[in-house]
Coordinates of C-alpha atoms in Angstrom, one line a residue:
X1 CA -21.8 19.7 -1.8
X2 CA -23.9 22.7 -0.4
X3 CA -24.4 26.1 -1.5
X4 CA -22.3 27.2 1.8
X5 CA -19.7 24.7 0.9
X6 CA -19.1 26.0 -2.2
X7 CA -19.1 29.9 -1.6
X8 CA -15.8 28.7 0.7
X9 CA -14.5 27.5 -2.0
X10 CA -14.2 31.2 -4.2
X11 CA -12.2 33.0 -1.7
X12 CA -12.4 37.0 -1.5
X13 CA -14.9 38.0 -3.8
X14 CA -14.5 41.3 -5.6
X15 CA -17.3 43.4 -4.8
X16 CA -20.5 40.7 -3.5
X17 CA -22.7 37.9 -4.6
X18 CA -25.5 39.9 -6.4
X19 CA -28.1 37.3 -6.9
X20 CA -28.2 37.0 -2.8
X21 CA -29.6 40.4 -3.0
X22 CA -33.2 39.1 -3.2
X23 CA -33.4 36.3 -0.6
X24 CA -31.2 38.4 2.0
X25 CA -33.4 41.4 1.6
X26 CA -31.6 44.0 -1.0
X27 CA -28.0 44.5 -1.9
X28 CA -26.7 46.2 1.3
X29 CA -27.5 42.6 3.1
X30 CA -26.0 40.9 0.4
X31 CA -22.8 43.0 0.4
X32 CA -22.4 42.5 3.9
X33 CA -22.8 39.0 4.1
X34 CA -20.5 38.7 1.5
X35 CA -17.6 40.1 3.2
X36 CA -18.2 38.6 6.5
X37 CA -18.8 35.2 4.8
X38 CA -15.8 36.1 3.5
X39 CA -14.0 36.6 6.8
X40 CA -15.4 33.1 8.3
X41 CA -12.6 31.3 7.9
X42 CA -9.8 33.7 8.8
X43 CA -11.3 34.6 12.6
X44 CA -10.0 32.7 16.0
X45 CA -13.1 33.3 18.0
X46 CA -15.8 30.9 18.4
X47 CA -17.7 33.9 18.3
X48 CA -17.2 34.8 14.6
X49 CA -15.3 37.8 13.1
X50 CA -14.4 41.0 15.1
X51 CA -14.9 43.6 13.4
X52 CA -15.3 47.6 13.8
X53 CA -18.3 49.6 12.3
X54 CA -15.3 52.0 10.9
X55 CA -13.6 48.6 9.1
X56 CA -16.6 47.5 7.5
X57 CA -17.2 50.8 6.2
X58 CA -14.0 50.6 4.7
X59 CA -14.2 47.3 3.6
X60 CA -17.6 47.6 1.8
X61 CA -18.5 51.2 1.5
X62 CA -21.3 50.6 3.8
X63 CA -22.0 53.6 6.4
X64 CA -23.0 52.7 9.5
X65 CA -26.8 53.3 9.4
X66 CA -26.4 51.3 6.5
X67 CA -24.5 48.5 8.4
X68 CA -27.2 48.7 11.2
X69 CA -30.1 48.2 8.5
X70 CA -28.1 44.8 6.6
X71 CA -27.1 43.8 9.9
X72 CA -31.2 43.9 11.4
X73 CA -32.1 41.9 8.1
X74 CA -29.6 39.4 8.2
X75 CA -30.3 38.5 11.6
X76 CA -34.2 38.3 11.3
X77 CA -33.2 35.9 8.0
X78 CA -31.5 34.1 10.6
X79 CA -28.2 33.8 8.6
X80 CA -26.5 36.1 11.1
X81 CA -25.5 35.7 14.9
X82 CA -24.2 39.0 16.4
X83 CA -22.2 38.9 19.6
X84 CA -21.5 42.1 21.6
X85 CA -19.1 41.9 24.3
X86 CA -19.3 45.5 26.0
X87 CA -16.9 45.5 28.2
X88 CA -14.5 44.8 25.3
X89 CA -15.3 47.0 23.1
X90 CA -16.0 44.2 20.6
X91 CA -19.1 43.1 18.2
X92 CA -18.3 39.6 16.4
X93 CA -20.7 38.4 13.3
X94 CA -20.9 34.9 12.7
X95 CA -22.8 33.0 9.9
X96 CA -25.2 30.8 10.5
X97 CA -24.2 28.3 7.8
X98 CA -27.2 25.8 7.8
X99 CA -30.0 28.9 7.9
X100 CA -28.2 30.2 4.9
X101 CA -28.8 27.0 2.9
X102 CA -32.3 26.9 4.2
X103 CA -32.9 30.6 3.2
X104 CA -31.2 30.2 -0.1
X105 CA -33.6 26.6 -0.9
X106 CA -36.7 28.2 0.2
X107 CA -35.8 31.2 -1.9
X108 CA -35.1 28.9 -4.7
X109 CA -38.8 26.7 -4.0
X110 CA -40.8 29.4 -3.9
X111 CA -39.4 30.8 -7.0
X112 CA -40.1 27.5 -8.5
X113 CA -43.8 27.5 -7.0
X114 CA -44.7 30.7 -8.3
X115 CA -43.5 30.1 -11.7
X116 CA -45.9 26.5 -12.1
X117 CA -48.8 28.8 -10.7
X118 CA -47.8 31.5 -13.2
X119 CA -47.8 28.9 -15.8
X120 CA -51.2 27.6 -15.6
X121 CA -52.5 31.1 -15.6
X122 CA -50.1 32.8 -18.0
X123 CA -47.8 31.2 -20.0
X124 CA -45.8 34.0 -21.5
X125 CA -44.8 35.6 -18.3
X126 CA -44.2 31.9 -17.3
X127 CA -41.2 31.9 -19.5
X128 CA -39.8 34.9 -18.2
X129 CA -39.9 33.9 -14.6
X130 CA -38.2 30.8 -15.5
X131 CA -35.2 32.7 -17.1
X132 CA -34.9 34.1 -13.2
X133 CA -35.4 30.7 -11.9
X134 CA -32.4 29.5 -13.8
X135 CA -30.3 32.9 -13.2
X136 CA -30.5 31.1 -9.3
X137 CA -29.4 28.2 -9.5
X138 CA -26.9 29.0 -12.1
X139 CA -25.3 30.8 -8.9
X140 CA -24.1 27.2 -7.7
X141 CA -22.6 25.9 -11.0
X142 CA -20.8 30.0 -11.1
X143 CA -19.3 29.3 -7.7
X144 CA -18.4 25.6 -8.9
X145 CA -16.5 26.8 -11.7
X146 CA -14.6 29.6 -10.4
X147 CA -13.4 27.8 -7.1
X148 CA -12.2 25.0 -9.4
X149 CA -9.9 27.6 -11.5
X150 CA -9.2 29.7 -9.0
X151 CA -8.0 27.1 -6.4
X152 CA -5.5 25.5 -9.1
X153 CA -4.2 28.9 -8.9
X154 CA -3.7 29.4 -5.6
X155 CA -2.0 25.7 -4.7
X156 CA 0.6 26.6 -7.7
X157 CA 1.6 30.0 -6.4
X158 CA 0.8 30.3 -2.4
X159 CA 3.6 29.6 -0.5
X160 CA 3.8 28.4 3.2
X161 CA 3.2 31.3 5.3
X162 CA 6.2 31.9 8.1
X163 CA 4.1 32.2 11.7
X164 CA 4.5 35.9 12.7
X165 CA 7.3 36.8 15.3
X166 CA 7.6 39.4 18.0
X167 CA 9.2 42.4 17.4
X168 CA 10.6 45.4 18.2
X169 CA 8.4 49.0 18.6
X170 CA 8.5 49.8 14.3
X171 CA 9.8 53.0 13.2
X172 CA 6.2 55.2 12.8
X173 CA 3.8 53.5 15.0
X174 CA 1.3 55.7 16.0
X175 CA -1.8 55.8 17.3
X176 CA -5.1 54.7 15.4
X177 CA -8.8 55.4 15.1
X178 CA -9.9 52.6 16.9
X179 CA -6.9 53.8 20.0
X180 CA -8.8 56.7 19.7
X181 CA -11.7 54.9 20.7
X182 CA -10.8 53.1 23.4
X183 CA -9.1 55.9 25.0
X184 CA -12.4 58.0 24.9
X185 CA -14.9 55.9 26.2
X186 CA -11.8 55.0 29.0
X187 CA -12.1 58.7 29.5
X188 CA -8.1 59.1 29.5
X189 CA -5.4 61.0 27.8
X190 CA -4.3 59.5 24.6
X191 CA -1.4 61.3 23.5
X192 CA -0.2 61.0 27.1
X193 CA -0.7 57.7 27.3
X194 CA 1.2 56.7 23.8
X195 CA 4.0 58.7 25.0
X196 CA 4.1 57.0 28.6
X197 CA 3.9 53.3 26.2
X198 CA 6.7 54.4 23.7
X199 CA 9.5 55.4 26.8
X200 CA 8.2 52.1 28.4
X201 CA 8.4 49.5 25.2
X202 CA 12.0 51.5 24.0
X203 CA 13.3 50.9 27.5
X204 CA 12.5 47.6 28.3
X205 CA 12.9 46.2 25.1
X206 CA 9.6 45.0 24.8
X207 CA 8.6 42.6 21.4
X208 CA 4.7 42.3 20.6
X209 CA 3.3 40.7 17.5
X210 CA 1.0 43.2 17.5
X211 CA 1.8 46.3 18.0
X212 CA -1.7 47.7 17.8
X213 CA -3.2 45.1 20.5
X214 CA -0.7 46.0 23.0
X215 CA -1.5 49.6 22.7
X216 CA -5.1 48.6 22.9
X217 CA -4.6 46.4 25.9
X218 CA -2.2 49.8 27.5
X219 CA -5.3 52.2 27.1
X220 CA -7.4 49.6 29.0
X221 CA -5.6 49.1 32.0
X222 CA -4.9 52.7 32.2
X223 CA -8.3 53.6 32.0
X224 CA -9.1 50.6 34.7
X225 CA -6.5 52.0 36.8
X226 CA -8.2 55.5 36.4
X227 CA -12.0 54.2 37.4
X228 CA -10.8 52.0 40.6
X229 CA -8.7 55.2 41.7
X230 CA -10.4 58.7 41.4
X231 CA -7.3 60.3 43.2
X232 CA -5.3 59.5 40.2
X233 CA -6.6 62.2 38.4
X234 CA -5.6 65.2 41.5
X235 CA -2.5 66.7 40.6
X236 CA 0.5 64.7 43.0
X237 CA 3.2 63.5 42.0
X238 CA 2.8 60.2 44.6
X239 CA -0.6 59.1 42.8
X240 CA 0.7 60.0 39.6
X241 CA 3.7 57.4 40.0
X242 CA 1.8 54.8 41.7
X243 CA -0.8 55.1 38.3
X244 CA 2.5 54.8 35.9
X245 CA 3.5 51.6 38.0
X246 CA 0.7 50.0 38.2
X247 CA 0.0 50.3 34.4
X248 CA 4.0 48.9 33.5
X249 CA 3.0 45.9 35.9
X250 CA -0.5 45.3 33.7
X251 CA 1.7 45.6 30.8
X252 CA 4.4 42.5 32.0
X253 CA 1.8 40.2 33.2

């Protein structure tokens, strides 16, 4: 079993894997990979994970120039495949599972390498070296042990999830900051907009799994409906209906 194999196997880890600090060039690679590795398995997307600068702040206490410099390192590593799809909206991260077992042997060999050099020249810091050496690869037979225990644990108390179900507009919904977004690079109103989206959902009856996508997918075609028709934005009342129209019809399709 591979290194990438077993990190699977651990699940959420609490903060990040310190000893990747060094081969992914310095603890702010390390704690990102960490949490997108951790991600992996949870996304839909053949690209990877989609996630927002402001999420992975919050996730990993990582500002965003921060998130910019681990990101740049991770993908000249290799270990990292970043996807941008503009007219979304959307960046997705995906690891490169095969670099990072490269990365993480050649990390490992050249350790190795200079320690036999260090040897033949110096054989008291030889010793010490060697303690780092073994620090390393100790990080396979960590992760071996902890997904063991912590997997017994999880098939005795997980439970089969219930697939999610449509529902009704929930009591407090309001808009977020990534709505907020969306509506300002769609140049639109937002608070007009969410109110236009609550009359429309409570009188049809609509049901979304989620709430927040539809809202997101609302602000879109409003703002789509805004760039393809300049008049929309004069003050008449005929425009102004055939916006509101053409945005409900966006919204049942």
């Amino acid at each position: 079993m591979n290194a990438v194999e077993k990190l699977k196997l651990i699940g959420r880890p609490n903060a990040y894997y310190p000893k990747l600090a060094k081969p992914l060039g310095g603890v702010s690679s390390a704690v990102l990979f960490s949490q997108l590795f951790y991600w992996q398995d949870k996304s839909t997307s053949d690209l990877g994970v989609y996630k927002t600068r402001d999420e992975l702040e919050d996730e990993t206490g990582l500002t965003h120039n921060e998130q910019r410099t681990a990101i740049k390192k991770l993908c000249e590593k290799g270990v990292l495949i970043v996807t941008e799809k503009r007219l979304e909206h959307k960046t997705f991260y995906k690891i490169d599972n095969e670099k990072v077992n490269q990365v993480l042997s050649d990390f490992a060999n050249s350790i190795t390498q200079s320690s036999r050099q260090m040897k033949s020249s110096c054989p008291d810091l030889y010793n010490v070296d060697v303690e780092t050496t073994t620090k390393l690869r100790s990080l396979y037979q960590e992760i071996t042990t902890k997904s063991t225990t912590e997997n017994t644990t999880n098939i005795i108390e997980d439970k089969p999830k219930k697939p999610k179900r449509a529902r009704q507009l929930p009591d407090g919904f309001k808009p977020n900051s990534h709505h907020r977004y969306i509506a300002q690079n769609e140049n639109i109103d937002l608070d007009n907009e969410f109110v236009k989206f609550n009359d429309y959902c409570l009188a049809s009856g609509k049901k979304y799994i989620d709430w927040d996508a539809a809202f997101n997918n609302w602000l879109r075609n409003a703002g789509k409906y805004q760039r393809y028709n300049p008049s929309s934005n004069k003050s008449n009342f005929t425009s102004l209906a055939e916006r509101n129209r053409q945005v409900l019809e966006s919204m049942r399709s």
